[in-house]
C-alpha positions as MATLAB code, in Angstrom:
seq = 'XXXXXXXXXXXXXXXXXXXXXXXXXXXXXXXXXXXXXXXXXXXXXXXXXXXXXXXXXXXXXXXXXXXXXXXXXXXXXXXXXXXXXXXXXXXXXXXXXXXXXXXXXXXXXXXXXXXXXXXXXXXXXXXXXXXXXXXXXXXXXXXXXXXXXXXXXXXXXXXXXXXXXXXXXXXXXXX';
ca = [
      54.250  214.775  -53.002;
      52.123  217.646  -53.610;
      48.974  215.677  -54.230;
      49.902  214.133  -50.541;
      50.165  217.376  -49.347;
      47.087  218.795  -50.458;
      45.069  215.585  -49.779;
      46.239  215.656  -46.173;
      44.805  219.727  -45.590;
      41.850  218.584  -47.711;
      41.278  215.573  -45.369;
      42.443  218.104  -42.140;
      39.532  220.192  -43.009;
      37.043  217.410  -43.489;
      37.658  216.279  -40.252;
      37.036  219.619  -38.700;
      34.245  220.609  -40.498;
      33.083  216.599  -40.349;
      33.544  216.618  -35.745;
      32.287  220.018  -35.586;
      29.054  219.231  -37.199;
      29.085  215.882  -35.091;
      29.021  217.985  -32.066;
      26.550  220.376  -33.062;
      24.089  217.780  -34.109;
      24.473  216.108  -30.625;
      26.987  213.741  -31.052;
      29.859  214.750  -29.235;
      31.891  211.557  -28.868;
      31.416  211.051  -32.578;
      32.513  214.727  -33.363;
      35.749  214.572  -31.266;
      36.567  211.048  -32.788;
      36.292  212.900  -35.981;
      38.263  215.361  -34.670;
      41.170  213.289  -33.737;
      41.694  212.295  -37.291;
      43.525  216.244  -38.066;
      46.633  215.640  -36.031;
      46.681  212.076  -37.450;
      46.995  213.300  -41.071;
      50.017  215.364  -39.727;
      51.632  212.243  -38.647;
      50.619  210.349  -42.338;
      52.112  213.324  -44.184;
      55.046  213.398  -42.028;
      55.862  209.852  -42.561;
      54.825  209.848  -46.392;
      57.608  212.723  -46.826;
      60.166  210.525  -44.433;
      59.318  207.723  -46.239;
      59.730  209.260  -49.407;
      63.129  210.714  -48.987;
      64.619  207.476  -47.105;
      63.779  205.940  -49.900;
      66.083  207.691  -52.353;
      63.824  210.241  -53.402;
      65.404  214.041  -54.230;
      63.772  216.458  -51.838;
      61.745  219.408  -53.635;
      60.325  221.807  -52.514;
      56.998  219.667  -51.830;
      58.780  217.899  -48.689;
      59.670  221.654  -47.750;
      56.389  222.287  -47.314;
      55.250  219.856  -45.602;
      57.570  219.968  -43.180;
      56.330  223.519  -42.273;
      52.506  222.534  -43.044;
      52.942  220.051  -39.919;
      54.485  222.593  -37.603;
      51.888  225.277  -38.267;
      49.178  222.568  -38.423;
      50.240  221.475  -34.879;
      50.682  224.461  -33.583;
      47.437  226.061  -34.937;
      45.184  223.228  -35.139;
      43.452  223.568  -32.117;
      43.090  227.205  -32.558;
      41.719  226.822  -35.651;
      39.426  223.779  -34.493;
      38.116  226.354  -31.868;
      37.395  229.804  -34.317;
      35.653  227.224  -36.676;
      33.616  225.682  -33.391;
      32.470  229.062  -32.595;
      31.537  229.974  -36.092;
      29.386  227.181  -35.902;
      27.871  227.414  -32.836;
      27.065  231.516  -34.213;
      25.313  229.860  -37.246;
      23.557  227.397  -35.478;
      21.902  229.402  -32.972;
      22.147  232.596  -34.656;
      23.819  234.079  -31.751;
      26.355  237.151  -33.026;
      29.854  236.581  -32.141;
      31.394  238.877  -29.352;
      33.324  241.731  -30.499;
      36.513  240.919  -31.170;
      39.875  242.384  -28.922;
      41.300  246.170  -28.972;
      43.737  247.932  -27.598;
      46.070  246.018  -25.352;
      44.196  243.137  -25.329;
      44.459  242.952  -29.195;
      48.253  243.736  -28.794;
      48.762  240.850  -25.948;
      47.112  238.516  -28.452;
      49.902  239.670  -30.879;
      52.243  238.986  -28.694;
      50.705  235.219  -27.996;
      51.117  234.587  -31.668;
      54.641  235.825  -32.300;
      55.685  233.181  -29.560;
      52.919  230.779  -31.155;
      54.428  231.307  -34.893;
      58.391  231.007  -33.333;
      57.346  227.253  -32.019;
      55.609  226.847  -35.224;
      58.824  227.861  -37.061;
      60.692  225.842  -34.439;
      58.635  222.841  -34.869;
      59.008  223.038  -38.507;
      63.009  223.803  -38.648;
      63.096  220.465  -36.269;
      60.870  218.382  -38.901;
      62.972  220.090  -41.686;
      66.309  219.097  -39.792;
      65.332  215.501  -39.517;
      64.307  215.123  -43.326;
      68.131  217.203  -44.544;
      69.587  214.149  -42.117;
      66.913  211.654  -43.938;
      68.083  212.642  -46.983;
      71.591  213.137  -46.563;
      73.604  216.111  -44.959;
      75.557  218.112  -47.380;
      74.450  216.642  -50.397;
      72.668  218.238  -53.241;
      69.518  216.098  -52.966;
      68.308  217.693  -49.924;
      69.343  221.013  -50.998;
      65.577  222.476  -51.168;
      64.902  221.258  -47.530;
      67.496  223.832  -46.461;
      66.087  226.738  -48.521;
      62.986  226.443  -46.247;
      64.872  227.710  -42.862;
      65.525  231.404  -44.358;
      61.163  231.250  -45.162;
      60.858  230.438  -41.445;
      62.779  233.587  -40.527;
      60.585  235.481  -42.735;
      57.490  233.925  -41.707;
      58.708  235.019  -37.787;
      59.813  238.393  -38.426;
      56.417  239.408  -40.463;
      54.641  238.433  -37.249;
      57.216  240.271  -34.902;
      56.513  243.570  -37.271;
      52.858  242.814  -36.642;
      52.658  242.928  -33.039;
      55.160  245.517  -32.922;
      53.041  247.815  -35.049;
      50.179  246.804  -32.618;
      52.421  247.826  -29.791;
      52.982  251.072  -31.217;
      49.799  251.758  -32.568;
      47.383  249.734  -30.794;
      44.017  249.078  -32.408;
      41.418  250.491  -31.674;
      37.399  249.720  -31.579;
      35.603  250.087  -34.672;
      32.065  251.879  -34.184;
];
């Protein structure tokens, strides 16, 4: 499972990397066909891990994390897609990127991602859900699916004491 796993954010970032450079050489169609392949690898892992347990296999830890690989992957992806666009485009044309948000703005862009990382979570905790029913409620073979849904907590309430820290203390500019 976790050669699947890794394979599929190997392949995710191929076909970034793969559609950005596409586009940049001029070939947009190609680059967002390219592009189109990241969500798809989602949907492959997802059904590899459904697949997987449905089929008798003991969930581990491995299914875990895929389950919260796709919901951060689908949440993310396009933000992701985006910073690595404009990193890019800054080392194509040489072209500095713009200073990056301060004060309030940085803390409002906290804010985004706290509700950004809760549908993640969410997402995830749904995909996790499905597999524990997959696999069979109550038994012990799913039993490290339902270890994952105290991580997602965690995961949520590091990035709520993020932006509240940048609420409190919001940053500032560097000079």
């Amino acid at each position: 499972m976790i050669v699947v796993i890794v394979a599929c954010e190997v392949g995710f970032w191929i076909a970034v990397l793969g559609g950005l450079t596409l586009r940049a050489a001029g070939l947009p169609r190609l680059g967002a066909a390219v592009l189109v392949l990241a969500p798809v690898l989602d949907v492959v892992l997802l059904v590899v891990t459904a697949v997987d347990l449905r089929a008798g296999g003991a969930a581990t830890w491995e299914h875990g994390l895929a389950a919260l690989y796709v919901g951060f992957s689908l949440t993310y992806g396009h933000r992701m897609v985006r910073w690595a666009d404009r990193h890019l485009t800054r080392l194509r044309t040489g072209h500095p990127l713009p200073p990056g948000p301060t004060g309030w703005a940085y803390t409002r862009k906290c804010w985004g991602d706290v509700l950004r990382t809760l549908l993640a979570a969410l997402v995830s905790a749904a995909v996790l859900g499905a597999l524990v029913v997959l696999g069979g409620p109550g038994t012990p073979a799913v039993e490290p699916l339902v270890g994952w849904f105290p991580v997602l907590g965690v995961i949520v309430a590091v990035e709520l004491l993020w932006a509240l820290g940048y609420t409190v203390w919001p940053k500032r500019a560097t000079t």
